[in-house]
CSV table of C-alpha atoms in Angstrom, one decimal:
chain,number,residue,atom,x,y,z
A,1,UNK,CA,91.4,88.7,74.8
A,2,UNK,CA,92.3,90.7,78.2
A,3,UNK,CA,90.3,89.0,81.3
A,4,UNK,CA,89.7,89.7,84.9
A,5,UNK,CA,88.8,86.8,86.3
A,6,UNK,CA,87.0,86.9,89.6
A,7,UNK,CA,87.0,84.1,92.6
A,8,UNK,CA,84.4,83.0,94.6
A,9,UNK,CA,83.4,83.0,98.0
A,10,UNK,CA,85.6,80.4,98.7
A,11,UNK,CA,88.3,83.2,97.4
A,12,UNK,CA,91.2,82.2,95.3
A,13,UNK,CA,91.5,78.1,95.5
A,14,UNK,CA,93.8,76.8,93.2
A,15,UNK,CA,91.0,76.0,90.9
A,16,UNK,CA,90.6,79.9,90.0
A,17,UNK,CA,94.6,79.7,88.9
A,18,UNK,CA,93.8,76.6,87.0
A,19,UNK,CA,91.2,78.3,84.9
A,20,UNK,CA,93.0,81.4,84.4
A,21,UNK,CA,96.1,79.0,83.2
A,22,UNK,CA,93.5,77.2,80.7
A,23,UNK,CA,92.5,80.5,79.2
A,24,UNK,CA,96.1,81.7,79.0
A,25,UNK,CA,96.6,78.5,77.4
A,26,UNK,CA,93.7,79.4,74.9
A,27,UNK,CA,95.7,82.8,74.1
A,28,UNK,CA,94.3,85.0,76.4
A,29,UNK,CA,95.6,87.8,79.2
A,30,UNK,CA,94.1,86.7,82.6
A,31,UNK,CA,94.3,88.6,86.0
A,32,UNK,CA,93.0,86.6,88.3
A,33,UNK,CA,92.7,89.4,91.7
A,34,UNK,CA,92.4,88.4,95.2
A,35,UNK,CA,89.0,90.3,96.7
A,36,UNK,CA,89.6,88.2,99.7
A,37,UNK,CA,93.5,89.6,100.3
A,38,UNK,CA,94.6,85.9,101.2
A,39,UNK,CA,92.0,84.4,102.9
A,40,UNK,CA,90.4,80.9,101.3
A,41,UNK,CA,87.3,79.3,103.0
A,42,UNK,CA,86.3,75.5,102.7
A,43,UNK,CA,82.2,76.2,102.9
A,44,UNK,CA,80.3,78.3,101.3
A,45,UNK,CA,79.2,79.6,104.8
A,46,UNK,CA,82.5,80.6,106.0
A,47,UNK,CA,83.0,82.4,102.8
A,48,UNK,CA,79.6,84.1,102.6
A,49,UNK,CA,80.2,85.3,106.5
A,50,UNK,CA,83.8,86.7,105.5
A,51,UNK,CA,82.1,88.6,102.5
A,52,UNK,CA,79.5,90.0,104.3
A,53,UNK,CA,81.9,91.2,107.0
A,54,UNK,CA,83.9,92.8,104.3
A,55,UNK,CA,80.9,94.4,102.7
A,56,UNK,CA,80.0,94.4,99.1
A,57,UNK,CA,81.1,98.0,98.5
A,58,UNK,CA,84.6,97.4,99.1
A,59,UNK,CA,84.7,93.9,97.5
A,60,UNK,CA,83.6,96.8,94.4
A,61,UNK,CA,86.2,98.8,95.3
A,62,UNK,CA,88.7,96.4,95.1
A,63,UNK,CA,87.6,94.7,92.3
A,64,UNK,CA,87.5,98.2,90.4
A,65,UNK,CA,90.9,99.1,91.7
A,66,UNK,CA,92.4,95.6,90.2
A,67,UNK,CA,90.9,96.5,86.7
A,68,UNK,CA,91.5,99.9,86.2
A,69,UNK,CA,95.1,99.4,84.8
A,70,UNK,CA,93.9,97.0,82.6
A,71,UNK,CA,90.2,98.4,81.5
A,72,UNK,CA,91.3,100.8,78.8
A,73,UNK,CA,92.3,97.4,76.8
A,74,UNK,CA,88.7,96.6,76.7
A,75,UNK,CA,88.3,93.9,78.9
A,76,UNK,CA,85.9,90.7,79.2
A,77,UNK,CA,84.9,90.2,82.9
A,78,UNK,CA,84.7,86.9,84.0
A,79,UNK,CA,83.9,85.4,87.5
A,80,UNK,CA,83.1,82.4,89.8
A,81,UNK,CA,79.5,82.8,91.7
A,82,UNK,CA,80.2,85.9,93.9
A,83,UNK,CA,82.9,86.5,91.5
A,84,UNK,CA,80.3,86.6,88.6
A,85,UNK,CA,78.2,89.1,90.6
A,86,UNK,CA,81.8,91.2,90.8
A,87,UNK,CA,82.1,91.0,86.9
A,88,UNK,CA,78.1,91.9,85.7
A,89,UNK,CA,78.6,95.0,88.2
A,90,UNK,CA,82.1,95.8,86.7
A,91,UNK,CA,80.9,95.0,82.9
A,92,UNK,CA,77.6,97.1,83.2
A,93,UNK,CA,79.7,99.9,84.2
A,94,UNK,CA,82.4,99.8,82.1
A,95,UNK,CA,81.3,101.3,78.5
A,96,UNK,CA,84.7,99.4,76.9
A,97,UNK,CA,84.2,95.9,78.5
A,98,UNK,CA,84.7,93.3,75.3
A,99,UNK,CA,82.2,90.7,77.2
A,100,UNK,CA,81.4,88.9,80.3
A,101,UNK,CA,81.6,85.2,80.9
A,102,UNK,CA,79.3,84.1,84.4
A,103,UNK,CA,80.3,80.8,86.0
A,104,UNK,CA,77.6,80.2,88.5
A,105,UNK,CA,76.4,83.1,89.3
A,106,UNK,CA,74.8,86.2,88.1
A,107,UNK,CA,73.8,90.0,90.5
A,108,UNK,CA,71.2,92.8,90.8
A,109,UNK,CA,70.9,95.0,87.5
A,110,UNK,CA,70.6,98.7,88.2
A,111,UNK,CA,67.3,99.9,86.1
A,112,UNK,CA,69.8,102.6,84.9
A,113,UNK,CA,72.0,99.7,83.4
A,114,UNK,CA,72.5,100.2,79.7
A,115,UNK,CA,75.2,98.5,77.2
A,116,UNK,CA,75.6,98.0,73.2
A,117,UNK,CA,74.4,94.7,72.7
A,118,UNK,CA,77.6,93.2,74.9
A,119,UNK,CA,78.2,89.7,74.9
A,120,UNK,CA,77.2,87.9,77.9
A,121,UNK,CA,77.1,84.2,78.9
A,122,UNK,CA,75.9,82.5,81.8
A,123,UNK,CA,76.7,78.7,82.9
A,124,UNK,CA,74.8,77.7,85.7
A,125,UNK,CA,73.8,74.4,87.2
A,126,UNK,CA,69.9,73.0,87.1
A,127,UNK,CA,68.9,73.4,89.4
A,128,UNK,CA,71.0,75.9,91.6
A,129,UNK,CA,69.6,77.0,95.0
A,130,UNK,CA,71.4,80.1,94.6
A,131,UNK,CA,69.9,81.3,90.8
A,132,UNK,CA,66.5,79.7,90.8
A,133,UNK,CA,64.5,79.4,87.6
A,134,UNK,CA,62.3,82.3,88.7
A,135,UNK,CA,65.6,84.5,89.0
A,136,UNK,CA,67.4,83.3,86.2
A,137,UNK,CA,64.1,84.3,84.4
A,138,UNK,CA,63.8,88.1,85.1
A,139,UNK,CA,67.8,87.9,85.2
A,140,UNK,CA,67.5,87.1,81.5
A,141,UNK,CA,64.8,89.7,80.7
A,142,UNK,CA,66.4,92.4,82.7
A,143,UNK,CA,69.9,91.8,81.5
A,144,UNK,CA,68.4,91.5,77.5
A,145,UNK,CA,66.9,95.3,78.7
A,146,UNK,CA,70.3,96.8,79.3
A,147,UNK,CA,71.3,95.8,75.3
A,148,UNK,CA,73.6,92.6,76.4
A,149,UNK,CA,73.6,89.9,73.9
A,150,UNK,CA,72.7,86.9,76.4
A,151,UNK,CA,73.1,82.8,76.1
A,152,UNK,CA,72.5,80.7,78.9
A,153,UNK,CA,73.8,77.0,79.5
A,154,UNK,CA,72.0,75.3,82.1
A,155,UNK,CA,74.2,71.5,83.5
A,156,UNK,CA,71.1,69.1,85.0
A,157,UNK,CA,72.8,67.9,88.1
A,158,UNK,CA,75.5,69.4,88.9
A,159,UNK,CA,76.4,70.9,92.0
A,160,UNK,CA,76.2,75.3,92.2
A,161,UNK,CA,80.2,75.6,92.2
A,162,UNK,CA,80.7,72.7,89.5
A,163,UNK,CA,84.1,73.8,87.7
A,164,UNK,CA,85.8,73.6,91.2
A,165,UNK,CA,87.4,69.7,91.5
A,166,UNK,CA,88.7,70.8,95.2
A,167,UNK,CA,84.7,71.2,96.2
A,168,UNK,CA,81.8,68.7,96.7
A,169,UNK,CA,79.9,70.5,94.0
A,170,UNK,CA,82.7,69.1,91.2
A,171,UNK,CA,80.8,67.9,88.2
A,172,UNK,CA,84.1,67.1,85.9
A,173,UNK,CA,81.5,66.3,82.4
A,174,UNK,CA,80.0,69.4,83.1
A,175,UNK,CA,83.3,71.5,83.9
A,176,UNK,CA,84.5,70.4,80.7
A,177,UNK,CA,81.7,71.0,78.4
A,178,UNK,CA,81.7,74.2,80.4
A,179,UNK,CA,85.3,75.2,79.5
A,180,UNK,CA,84.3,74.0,75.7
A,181,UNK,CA,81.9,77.0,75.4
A,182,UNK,CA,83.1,79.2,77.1
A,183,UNK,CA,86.4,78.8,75.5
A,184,UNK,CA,84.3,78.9,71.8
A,185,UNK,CA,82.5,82.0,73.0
A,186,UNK,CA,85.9,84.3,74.2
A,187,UNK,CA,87.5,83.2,70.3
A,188,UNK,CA,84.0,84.7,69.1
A,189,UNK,CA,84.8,88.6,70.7
């Protein structure tokens, strides 16, 4: 399988390279861009601040620019909380995208969104200030509107960036049965 993997807010932290090596180890492609151009924060603050200064239109744009070499493979988007918002925009868009694997984070659906019953899975911690229950449950509903195929893991617990061991949020059980699935699910497409 071909995947662009997107960072966080924190931007690309050696965690990001580790995942992308354990799915390369699994047999897949992974690109791994940097939307930040360099810049790694150590709160979620600092990174949120730096995002909004850059504006989400041209994290878009250069999240589009990264995939277009690579999107005529059929690609599964994959992404870390903002990172995850990056790859639903990018898979809804993109009528060849394979799937789309969420790691703590989910986005907006357009009400023109519209795919062919695409795989889509979500891991998310429980609870997670940043994807409430309430959100999660028109996420679900909305996203099972556009066609996607949609499973959702919930991790009681753990913190909202849990597959990160550099961050406070690090929930290694939960990271790992994490990885499990979502590892199972990419062999699946």
């Amino acid at each position: 399988m071909n995947i662009m993997l997107f960072h966080s807010t924190y931007g690309l932290r050696p965690a990001v390279r580790e995942a992308a090596d354990r799915l390369r180890a699994a047999g897949h492609e992974v690109w791994t861009p940097d939307l930040f151009e360099g810049r790694t924060f150590e709160t979620v603050e600092e990174g949120m601040a730096f995002s909004d200064e850059t504006g989400k239109d041209e994290l878009l744009k250069r999240a589009v620019l990264a995939a277009a070499p690579y999107s005529d493979r059929g690609l599964v988007y994959a992404g870390f909380s903002l990172g995850a918002s990056v790859a639903q925009t990018l898979a809804l868009g993109d009528e060849k995208a394979r799937g789309l694997l969420l790691l703590h984070g989910t986005s907006d659906i357009a009400e023109s969104a519209s795919v062919d019953e695409l795989p889509v899975q979500l891991h998310v911690a429980e609870p997670d200030q940043f994807e409430t229950d309430d959100w999660l449950s028109a996420w679900y509903l909305r996203m099972r509107r556009t066609g996607a195929d949609v499973e959702i893991y919930r991790y009681a617990g753990a913190g909202h960036v849990y597959t990160d061991p550099g961050l406070p949020d690090y929930d290694a059980e939960a990271a790992e049965a994490t990885w499990k699935v979502a590892v199972g699910f990419l062999e699946s497409l």
